[in-house]
Short mmCIF file of C-alpha atoms in Angstrom, two decimals:
data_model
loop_
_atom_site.label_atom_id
_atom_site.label_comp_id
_atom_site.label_asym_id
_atom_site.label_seq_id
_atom_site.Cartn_x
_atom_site.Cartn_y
_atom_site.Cartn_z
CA UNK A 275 0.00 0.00 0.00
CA UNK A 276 2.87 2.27 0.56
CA UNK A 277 3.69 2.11 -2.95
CA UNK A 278 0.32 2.68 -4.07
CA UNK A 279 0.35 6.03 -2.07
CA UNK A 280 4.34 6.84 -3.65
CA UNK A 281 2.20 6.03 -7.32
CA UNK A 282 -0.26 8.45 -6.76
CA UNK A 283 1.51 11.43 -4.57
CA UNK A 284 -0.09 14.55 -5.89
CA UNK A 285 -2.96 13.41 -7.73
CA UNK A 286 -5.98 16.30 -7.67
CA UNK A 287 -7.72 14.75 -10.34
CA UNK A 288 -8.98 11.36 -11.36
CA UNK A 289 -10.57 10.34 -15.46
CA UNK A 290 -12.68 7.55 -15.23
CA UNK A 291 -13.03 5.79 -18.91
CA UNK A 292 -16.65 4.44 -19.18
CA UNK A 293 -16.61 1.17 -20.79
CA UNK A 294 -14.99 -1.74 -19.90
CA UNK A 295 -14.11 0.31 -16.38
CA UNK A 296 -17.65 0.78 -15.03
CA UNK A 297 -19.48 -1.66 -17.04
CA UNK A 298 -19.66 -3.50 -20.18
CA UNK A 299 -22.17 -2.71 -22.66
CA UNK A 300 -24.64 -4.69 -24.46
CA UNK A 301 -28.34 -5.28 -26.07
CA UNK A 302 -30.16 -5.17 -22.78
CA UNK A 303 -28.45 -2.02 -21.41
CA UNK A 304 -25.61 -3.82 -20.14
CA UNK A 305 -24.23 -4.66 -17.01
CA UNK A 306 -21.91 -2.50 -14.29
CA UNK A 307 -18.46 -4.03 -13.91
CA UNK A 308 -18.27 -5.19 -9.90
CA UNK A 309 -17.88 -2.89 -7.38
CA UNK A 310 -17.61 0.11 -9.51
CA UNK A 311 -20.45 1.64 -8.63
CA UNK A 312 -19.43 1.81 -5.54
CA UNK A 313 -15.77 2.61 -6.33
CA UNK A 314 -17.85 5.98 -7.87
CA UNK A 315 -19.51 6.86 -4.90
CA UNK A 316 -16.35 6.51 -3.19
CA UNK A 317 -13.78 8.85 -5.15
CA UNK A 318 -16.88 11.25 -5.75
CA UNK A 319 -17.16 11.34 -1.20
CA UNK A 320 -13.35 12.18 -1.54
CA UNK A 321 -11.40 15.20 -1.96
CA UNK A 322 -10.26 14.21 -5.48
CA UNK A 323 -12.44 15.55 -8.61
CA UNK A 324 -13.49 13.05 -10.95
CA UNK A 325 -14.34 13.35 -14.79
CA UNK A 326 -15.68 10.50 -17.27
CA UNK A 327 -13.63 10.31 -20.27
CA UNK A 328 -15.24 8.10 -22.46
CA UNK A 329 -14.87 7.42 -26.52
CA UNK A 330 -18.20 5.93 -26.65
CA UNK A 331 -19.67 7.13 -29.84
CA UNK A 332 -22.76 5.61 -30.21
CA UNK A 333 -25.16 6.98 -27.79
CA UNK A 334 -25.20 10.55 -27.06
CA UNK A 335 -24.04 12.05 -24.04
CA UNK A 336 -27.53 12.10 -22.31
CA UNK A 337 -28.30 8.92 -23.22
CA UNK A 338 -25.32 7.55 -21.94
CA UNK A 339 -25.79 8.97 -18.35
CA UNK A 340 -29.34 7.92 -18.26
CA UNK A 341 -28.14 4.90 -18.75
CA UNK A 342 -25.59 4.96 -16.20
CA UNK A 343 -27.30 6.48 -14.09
CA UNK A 344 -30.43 3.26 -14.63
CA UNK A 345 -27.26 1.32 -13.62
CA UNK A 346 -26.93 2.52 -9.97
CA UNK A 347 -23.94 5.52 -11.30
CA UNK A 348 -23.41 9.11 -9.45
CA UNK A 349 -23.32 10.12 -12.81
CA UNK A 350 -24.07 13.77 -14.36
CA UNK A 351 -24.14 15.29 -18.17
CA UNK A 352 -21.64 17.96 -17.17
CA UNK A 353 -19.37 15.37 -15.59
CA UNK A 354 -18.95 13.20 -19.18
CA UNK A 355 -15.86 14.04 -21.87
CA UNK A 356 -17.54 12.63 -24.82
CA UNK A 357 -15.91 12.88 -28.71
CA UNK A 358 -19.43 14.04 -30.54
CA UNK A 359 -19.90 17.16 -28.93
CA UNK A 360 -16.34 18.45 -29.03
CA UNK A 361 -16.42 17.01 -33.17
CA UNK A 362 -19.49 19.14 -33.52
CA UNK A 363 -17.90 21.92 -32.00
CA UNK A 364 -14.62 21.66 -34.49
CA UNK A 365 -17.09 21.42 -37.81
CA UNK A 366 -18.46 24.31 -36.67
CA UNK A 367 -15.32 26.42 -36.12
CA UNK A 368 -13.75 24.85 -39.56
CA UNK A 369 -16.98 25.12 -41.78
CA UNK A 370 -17.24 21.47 -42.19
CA UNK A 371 -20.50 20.50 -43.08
CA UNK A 372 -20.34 16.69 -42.15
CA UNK A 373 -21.97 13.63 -44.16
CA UNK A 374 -22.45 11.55 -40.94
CA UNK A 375 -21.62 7.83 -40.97
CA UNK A 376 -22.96 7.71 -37.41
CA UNK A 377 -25.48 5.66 -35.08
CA UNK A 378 -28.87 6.86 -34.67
CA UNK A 379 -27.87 7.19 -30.97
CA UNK A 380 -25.41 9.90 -31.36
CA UNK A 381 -26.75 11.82 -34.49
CA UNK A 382 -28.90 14.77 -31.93
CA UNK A 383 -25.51 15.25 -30.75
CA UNK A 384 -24.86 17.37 -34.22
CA UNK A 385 -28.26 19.14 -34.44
CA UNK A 386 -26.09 22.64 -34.64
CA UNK A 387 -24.18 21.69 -37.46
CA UNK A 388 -25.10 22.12 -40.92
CA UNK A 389 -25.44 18.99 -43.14
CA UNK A 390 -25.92 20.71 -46.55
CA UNK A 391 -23.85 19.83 -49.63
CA UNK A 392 -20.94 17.74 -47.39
CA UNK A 393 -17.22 18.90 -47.40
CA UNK A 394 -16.05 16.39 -44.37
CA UNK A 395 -17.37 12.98 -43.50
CA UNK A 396 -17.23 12.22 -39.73
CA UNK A 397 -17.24 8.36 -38.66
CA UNK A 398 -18.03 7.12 -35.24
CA UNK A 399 -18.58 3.38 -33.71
CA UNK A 400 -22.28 3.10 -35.79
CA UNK A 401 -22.56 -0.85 -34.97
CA UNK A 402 -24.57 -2.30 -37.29
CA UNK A 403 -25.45 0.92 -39.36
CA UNK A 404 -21.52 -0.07 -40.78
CA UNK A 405 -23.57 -1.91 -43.89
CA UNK A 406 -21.88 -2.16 -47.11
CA UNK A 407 -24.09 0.70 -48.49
CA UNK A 408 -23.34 3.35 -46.22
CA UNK A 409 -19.53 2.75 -46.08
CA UNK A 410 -19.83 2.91 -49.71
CA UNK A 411 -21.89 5.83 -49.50
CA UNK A 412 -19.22 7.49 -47.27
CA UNK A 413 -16.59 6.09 -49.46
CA UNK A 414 -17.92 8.14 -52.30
CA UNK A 415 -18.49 11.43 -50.75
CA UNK A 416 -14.72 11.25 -49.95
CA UNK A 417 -13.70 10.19 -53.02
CA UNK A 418 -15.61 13.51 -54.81
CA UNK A 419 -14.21 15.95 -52.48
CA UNK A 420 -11.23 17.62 -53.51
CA UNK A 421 -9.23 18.20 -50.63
CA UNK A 422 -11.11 14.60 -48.98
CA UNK A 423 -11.70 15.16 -44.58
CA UNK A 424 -12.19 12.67 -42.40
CA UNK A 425 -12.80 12.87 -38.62
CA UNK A 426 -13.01 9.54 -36.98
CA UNK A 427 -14.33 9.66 -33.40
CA UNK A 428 -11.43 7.49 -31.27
CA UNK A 429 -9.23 5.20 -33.16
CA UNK A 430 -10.38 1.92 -30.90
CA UNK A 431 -10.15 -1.59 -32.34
CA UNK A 432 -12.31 -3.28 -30.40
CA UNK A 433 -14.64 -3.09 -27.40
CA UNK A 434 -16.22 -5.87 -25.24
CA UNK A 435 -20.02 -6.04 -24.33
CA UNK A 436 -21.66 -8.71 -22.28
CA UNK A 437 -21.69 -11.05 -25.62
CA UNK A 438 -18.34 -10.64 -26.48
CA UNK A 439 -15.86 -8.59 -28.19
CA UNK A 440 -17.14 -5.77 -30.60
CA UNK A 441 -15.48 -4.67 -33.90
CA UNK A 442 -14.87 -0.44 -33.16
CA UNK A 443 -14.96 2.51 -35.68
CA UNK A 444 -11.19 2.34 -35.83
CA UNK A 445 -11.40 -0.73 -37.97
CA UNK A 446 -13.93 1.11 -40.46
CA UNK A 447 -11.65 4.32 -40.13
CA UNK A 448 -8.86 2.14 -41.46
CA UNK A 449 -11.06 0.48 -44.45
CA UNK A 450 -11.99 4.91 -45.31
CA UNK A 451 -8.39 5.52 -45.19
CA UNK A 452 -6.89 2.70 -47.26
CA UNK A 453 -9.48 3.20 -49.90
CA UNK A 454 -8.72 6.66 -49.99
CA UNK A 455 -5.46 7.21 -49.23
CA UNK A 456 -5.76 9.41 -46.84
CA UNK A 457 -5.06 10.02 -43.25
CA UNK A 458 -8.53 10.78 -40.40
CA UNK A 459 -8.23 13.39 -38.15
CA UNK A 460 -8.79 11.51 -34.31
CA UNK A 461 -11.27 13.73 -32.03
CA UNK A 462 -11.51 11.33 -28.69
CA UNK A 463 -8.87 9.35 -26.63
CA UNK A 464 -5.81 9.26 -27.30
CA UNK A 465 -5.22 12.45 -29.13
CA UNK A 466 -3.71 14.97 -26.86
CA UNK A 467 -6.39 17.48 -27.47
CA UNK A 468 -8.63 15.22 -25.76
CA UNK A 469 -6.63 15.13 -22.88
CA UNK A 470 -6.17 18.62 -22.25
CA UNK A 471 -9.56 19.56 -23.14
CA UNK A 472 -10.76 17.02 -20.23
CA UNK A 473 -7.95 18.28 -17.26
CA UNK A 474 -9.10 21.63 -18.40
CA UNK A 475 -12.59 21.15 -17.38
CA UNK A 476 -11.24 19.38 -13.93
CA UNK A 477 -9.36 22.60 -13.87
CA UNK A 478 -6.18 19.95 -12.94
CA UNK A 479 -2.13 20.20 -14.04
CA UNK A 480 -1.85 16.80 -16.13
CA UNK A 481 0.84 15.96 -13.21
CA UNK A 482 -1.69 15.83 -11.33
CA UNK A 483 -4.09 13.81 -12.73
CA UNK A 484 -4.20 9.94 -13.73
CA UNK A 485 -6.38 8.38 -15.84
CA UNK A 486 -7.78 4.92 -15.54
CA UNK A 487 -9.27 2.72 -18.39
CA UNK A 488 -8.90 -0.76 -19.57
CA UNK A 489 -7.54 0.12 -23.26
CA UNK A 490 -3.63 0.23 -22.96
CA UNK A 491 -2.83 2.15 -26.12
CA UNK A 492 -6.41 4.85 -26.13
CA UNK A 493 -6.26 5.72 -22.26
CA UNK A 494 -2.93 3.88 -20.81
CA UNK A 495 -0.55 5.63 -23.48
CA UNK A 496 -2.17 8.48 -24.69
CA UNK A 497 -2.36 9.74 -21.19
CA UNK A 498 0.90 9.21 -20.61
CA UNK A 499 1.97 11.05 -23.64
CA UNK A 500 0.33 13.97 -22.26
CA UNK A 501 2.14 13.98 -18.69
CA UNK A 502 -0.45 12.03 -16.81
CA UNK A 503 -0.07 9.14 -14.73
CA UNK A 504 -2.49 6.05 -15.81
CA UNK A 505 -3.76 2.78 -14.13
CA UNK A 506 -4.57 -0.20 -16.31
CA UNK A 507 -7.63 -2.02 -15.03
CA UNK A 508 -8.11 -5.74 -15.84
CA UNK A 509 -11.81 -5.23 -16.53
CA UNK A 510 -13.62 -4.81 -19.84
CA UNK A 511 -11.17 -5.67 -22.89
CA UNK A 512 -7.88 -6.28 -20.71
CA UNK A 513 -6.62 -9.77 -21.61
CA UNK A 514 -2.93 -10.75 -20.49
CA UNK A 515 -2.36 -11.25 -24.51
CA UNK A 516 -3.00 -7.46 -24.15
CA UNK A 517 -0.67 -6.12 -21.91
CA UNK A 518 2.29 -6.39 -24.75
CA UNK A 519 0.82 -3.24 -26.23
CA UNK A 520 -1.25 -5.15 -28.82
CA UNK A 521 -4.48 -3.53 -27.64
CA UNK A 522 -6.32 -0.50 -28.28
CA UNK A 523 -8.87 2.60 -27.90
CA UNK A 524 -12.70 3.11 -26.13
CA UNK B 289 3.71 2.79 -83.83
CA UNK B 290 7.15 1.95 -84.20
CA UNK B 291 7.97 2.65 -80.90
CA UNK B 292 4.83 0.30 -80.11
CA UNK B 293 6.43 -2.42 -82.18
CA UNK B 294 9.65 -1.93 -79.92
CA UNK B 295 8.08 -1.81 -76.95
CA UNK B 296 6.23 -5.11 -77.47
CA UNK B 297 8.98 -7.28 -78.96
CA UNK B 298 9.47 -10.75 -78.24
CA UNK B 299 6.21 -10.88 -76.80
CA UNK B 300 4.15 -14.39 -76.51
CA UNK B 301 1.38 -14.04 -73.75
CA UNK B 302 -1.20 -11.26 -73.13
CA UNK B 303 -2.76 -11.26 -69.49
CA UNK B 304 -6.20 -9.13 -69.93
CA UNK B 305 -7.58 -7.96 -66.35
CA UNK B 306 -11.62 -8.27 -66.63
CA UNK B 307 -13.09 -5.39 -64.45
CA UNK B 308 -12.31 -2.03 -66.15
CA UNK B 309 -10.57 -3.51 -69.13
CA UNK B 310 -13.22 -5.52 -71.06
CA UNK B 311 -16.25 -4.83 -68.80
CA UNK B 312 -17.50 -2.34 -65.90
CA UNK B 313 -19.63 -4.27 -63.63
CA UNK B 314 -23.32 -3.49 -62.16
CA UNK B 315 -26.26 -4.67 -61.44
CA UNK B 316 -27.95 -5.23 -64.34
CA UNK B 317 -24.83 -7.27 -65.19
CA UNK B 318 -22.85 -4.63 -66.66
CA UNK B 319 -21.73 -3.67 -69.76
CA UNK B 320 -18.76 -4.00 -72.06
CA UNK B 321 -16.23 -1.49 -72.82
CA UNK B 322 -16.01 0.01 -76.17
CA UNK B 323 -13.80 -2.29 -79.08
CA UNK B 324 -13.07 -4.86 -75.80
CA UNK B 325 -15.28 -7.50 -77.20
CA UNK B 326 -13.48 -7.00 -80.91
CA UNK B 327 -10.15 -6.74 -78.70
CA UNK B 328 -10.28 -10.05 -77.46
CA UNK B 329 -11.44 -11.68 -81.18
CA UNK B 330 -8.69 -10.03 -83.01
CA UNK B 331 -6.04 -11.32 -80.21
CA UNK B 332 -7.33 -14.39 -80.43
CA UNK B 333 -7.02 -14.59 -84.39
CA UNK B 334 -3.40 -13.56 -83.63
CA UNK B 335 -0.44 -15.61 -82.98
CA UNK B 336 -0.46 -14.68 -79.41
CA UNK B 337 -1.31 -16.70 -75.83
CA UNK B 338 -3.89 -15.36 -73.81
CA UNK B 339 -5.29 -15.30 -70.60
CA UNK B 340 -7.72 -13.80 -68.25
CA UNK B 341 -6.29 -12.60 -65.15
CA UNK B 342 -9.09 -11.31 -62.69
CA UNK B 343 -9.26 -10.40 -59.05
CA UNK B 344 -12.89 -10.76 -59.11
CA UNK B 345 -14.25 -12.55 -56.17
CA UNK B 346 -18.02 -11.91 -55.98
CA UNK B 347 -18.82 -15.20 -58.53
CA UNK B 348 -17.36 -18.19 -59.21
CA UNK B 349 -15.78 -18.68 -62.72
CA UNK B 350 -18.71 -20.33 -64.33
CA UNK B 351 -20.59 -17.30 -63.70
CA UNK B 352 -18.39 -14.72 -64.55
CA UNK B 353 -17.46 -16.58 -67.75
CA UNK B 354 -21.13 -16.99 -68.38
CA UNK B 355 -21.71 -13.56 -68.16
CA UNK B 356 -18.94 -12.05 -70.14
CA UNK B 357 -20.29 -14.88 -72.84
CA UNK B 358 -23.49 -13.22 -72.97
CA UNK B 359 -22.00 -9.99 -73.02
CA UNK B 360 -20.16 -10.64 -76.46
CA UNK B 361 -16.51 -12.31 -75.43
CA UNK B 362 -14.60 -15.29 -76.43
CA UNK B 363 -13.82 -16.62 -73.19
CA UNK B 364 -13.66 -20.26 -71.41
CA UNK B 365 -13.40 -21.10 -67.78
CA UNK B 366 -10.02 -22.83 -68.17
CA UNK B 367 -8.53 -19.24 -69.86
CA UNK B 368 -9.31 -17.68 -66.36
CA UNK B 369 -6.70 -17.21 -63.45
CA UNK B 370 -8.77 -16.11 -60.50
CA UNK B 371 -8.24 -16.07 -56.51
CA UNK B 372 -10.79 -18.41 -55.01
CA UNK B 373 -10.13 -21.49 -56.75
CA UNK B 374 -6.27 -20.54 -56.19
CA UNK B 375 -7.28 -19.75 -52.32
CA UNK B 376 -9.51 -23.32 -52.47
CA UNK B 377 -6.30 -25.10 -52.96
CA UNK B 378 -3.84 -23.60 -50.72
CA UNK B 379 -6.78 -24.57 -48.08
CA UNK B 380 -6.25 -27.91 -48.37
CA UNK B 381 -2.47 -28.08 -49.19
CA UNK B 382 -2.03 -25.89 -45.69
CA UNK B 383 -4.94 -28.16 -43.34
CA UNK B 384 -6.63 -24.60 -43.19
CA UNK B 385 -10.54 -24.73 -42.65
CA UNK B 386 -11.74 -21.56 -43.47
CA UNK B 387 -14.83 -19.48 -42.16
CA UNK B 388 -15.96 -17.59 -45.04
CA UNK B 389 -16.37 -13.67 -45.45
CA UNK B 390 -17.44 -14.08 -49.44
CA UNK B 391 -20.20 -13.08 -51.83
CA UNK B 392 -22.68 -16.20 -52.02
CA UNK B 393 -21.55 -15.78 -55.95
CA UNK B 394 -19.04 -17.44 -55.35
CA UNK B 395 -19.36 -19.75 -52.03
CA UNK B 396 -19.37 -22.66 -54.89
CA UNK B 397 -15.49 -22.68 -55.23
CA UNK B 398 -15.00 -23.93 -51.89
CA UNK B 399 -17.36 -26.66 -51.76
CA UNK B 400 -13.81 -29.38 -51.46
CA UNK B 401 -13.12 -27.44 -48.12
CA UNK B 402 -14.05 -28.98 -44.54
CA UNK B 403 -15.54 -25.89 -43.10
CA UNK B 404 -15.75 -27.70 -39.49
CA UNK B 405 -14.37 -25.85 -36.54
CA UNK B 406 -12.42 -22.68 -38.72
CA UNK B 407 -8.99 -22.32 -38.39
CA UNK B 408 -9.02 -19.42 -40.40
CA UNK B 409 -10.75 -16.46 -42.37
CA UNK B 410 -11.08 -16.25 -46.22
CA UNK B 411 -12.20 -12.72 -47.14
CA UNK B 412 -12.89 -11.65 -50.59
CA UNK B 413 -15.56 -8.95 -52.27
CA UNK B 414 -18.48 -9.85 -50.08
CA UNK B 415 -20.54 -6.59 -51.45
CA UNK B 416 -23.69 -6.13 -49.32
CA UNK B 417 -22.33 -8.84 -47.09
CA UNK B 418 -20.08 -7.09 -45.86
CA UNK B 419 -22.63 -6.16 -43.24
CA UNK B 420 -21.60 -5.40 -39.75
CA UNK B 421 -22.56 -8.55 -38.25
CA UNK B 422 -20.71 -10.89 -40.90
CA UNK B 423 -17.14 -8.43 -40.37
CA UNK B 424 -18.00 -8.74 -36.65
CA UNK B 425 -18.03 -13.00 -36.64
CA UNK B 426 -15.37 -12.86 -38.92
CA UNK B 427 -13.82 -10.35 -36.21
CA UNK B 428 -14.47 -12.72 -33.18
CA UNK B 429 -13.22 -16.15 -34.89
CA UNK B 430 -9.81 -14.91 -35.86
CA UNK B 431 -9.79 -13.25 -32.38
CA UNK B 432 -9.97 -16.83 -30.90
CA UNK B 433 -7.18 -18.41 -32.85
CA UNK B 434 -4.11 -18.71 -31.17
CA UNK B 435 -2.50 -18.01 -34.67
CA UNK B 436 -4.66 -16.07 -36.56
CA UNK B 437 -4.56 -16.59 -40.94
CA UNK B 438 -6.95 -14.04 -42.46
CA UNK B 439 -6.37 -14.90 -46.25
CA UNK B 440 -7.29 -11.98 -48.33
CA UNK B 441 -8.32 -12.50 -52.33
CA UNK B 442 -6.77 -9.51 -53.72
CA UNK B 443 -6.40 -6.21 -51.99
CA UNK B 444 -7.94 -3.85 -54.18
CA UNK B 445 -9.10 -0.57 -52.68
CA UNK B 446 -12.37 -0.05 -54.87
CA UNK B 447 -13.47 -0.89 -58.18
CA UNK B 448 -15.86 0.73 -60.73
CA UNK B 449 -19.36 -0.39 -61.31
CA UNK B 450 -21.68 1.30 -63.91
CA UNK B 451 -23.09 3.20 -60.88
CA UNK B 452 -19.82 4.29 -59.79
CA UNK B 453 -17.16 3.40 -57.63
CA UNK B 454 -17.43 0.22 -54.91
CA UNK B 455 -15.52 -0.04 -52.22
CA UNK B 456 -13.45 -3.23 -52.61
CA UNK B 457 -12.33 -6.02 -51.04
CA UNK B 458 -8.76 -4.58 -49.55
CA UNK B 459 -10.77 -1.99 -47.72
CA UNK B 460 -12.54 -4.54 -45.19
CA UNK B 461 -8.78 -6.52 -45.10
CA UNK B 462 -7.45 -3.34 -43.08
CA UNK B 463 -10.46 -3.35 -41.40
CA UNK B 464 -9.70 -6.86 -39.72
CA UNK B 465 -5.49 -6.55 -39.74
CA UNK B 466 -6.18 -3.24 -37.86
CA UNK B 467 -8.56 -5.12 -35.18
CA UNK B 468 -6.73 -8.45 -34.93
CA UNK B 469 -3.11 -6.55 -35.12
CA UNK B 470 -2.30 -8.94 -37.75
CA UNK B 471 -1.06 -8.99 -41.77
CA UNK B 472 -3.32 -10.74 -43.91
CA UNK B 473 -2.03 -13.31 -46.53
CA UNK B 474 -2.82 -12.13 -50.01
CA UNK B 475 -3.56 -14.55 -52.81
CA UNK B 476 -4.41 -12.77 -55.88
CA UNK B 477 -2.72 -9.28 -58.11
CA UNK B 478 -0.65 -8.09 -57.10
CA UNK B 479 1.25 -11.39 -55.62
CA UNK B 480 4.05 -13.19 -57.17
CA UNK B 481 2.76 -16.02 -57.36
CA UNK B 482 -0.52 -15.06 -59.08
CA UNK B 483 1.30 -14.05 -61.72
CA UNK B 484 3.71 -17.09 -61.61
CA UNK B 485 0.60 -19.09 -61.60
CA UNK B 486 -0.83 -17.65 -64.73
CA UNK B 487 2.06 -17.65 -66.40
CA UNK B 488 2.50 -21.25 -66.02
CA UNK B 489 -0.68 -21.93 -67.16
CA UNK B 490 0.05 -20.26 -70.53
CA UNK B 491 3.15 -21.62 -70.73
CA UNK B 492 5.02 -18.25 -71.29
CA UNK B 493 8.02 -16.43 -69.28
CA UNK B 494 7.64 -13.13 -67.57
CA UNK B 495 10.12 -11.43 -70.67
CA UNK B 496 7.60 -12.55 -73.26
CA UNK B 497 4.51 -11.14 -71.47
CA UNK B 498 2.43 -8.16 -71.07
CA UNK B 499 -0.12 -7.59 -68.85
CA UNK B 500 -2.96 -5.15 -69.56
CA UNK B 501 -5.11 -3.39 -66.46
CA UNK B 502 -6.31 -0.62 -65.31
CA UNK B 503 -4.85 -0.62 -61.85
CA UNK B 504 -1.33 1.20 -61.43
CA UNK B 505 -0.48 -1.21 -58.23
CA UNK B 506 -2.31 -4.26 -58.71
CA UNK B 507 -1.88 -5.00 -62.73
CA UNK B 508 1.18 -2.89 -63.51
CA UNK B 509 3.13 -2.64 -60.48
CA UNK B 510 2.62 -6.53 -59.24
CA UNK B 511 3.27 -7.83 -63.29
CA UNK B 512 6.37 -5.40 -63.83
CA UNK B 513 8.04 -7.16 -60.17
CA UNK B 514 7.83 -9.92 -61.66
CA UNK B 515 10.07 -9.07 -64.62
CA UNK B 516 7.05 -8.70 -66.75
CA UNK B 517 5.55 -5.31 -69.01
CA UNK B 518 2.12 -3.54 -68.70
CA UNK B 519 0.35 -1.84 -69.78
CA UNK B 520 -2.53 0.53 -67.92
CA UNK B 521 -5.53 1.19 -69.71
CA UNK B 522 -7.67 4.54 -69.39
CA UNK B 523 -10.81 3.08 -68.93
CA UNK B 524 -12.33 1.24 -65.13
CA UNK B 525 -11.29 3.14 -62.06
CA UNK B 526 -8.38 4.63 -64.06
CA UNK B 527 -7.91 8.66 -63.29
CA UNK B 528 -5.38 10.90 -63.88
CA UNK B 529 -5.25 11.07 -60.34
CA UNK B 530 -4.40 7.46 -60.23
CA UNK B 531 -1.47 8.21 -62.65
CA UNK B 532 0.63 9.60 -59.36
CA UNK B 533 0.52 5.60 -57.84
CA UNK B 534 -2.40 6.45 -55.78
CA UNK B 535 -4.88 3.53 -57.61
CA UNK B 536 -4.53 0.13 -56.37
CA UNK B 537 -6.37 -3.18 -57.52
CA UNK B 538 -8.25 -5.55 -59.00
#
């Protein structure tokens, strides 16, 4: 335990990913990982703030605290770092008008952005609206654009729910970019603007701050890469096969 | 035309690609390109070898032979060099069971193949079943493989239909090397040993033959490393954008 307390000297702040950390998604709602909610209540009784940094990209933020909240959660809107909004906010500031390749879930999340004649595409983890048809459709509006944009919400391979692992919008950003040939700009863990955008609502020094998630290369490194300390948990898609770096991103 | 006649001497063997070259594709069939139906005749009349050498993995031979039949060509199944049957064999010659991310078109050429308990993943053009559900088993059973073997047919990044351009089978390959952090085997253009293959089969070596596509990577770059010429045509997904090496494959 003395170690533990070395570890975490200093820490103001903690970032809580969502899934895989608090619970595991699935088709009924899903299911709260043990003990976390508890492990919630705890931290949020504590003197240390707390902020959810999540790269879940099919529900919008609302929906996803309702949800958590259903689920026993000290949870609030205010409280969640989510990729959508902050996307919608960087259309908006570039004049991107997005052709969304998006679950219904998350779509509200870009009511303020205009969708008129499209000049970006945006991706996010759209489950099983990735048919062939509207990758294709995607594929297209890239391929007529001259100067072809895509933002991909998180770069995550894979994600577990309660029936097993799930295929993530990294693996579709790849398929856009390799038919392409082009590179997608990453709004969600573990780009750095992320990061700071997140310890800037906490109002924390990264130093100060350590972020815990279950994805070695999305929270684990990209955390580190911004001065943070991170935790590893061995929840949600943590496998020993894993911990050599081979996994990635929610 | 002299410098044609210099260009082209010694030659014994033509290699036609299919898609682009002597048809565009679609749903209604397709249709054939202009003079590639009298093409084909008059290089048949001549003294020169030819073959078919296709990427196409949405239908077995019989029916893409049968089609480009009705569509006006002189073509037999055994003038055809095409990845699944080449895939079918390497199967068995390896012990490899495969589970099977292909177009029901062309399911056919791997009826000799014990399907029983997978020990790998065959992915070819799978068109509209590509869904998310089918990328997502395909997903889970290399994921459970101690050694995972995802065998790609081809790796072309999008082909042209009369509609427009598809989104092609190398697209969804990323897709699942990015997930399963793994390379996929490719047998098809632009590997070696396609070409080896096909010229084997006509009997020819790689300084007597020229291979004619429409894809910069996949025809002409994977023929000319293997000592061969080629020629790229300016119909199918050929662009001048594509001149720059940007096109790749089937």
């Amino acid at each position: 335990m003395a170690a533990w307390g070395e570890r975490l000297a200093g820490v103001r702040g903690v970032l809580l990913d969502i899934s895989g950390v608090l619970y595991d998604g699935g088709e009924d709602g899903g299911s709260p990982i043990p003990g976390s909610v508890e492990a919630v209540a705890r931290l949020k009784r504590s003197r240390l703030k707390v902020r959810f940094c999540t790269n879940e990209s099919q529900k919008s933020r609302g929906n996803l605290v309702g949800l958590l909240r259903r689920l026993g959660f000290d949870i609030s809107e205010g409280e969640v770092t989510a990729p959508a909004p902050a996307a919608s906010l960087i259309l908006k500031e570039r004049g991107l008008r997005p052709h969304l390749l998006v679950h219904d879930g998350v779509r509200s999340e870009f009511d303020q952005n205009d969708m008129s004649n499209p000049n970006c595409v945006v991706i996010a983890d759209a489950g099983e609206a990735f048919s062939y048809q509207n990758m294709n459709k995607a594929f297209q509006v890239l391929m007529e654009l001259e100067n072809p944009v895509l933002i991909s919400l998180g770069k995550g391979r894979y994600y577990k729910e309660t029936s097993g692992l799930m295929l993530d919008v990294g693996a579709y950003t790849k398929a856009l970019e390799y038919a392409c040939g082009i590179e997608a700009e990453v709004v969600g863990k573990p780009s750095p603007e992320y990061f700071r955008s997140a310890l800037k609502e906490m109002a924390v020094e990264a130093h100060e701050a350590v972020m815990i998630g279950d994805d070695i290369v999305g929270d684990v490194g990209g955390a580190q890469r911004c001065g943070m300390r991170a935790l590893q948990v061995r929840t949600g898609k943590f496998s020993l096969a894993n911990t050599s770096g081979e996994a990635v991103a929610r």
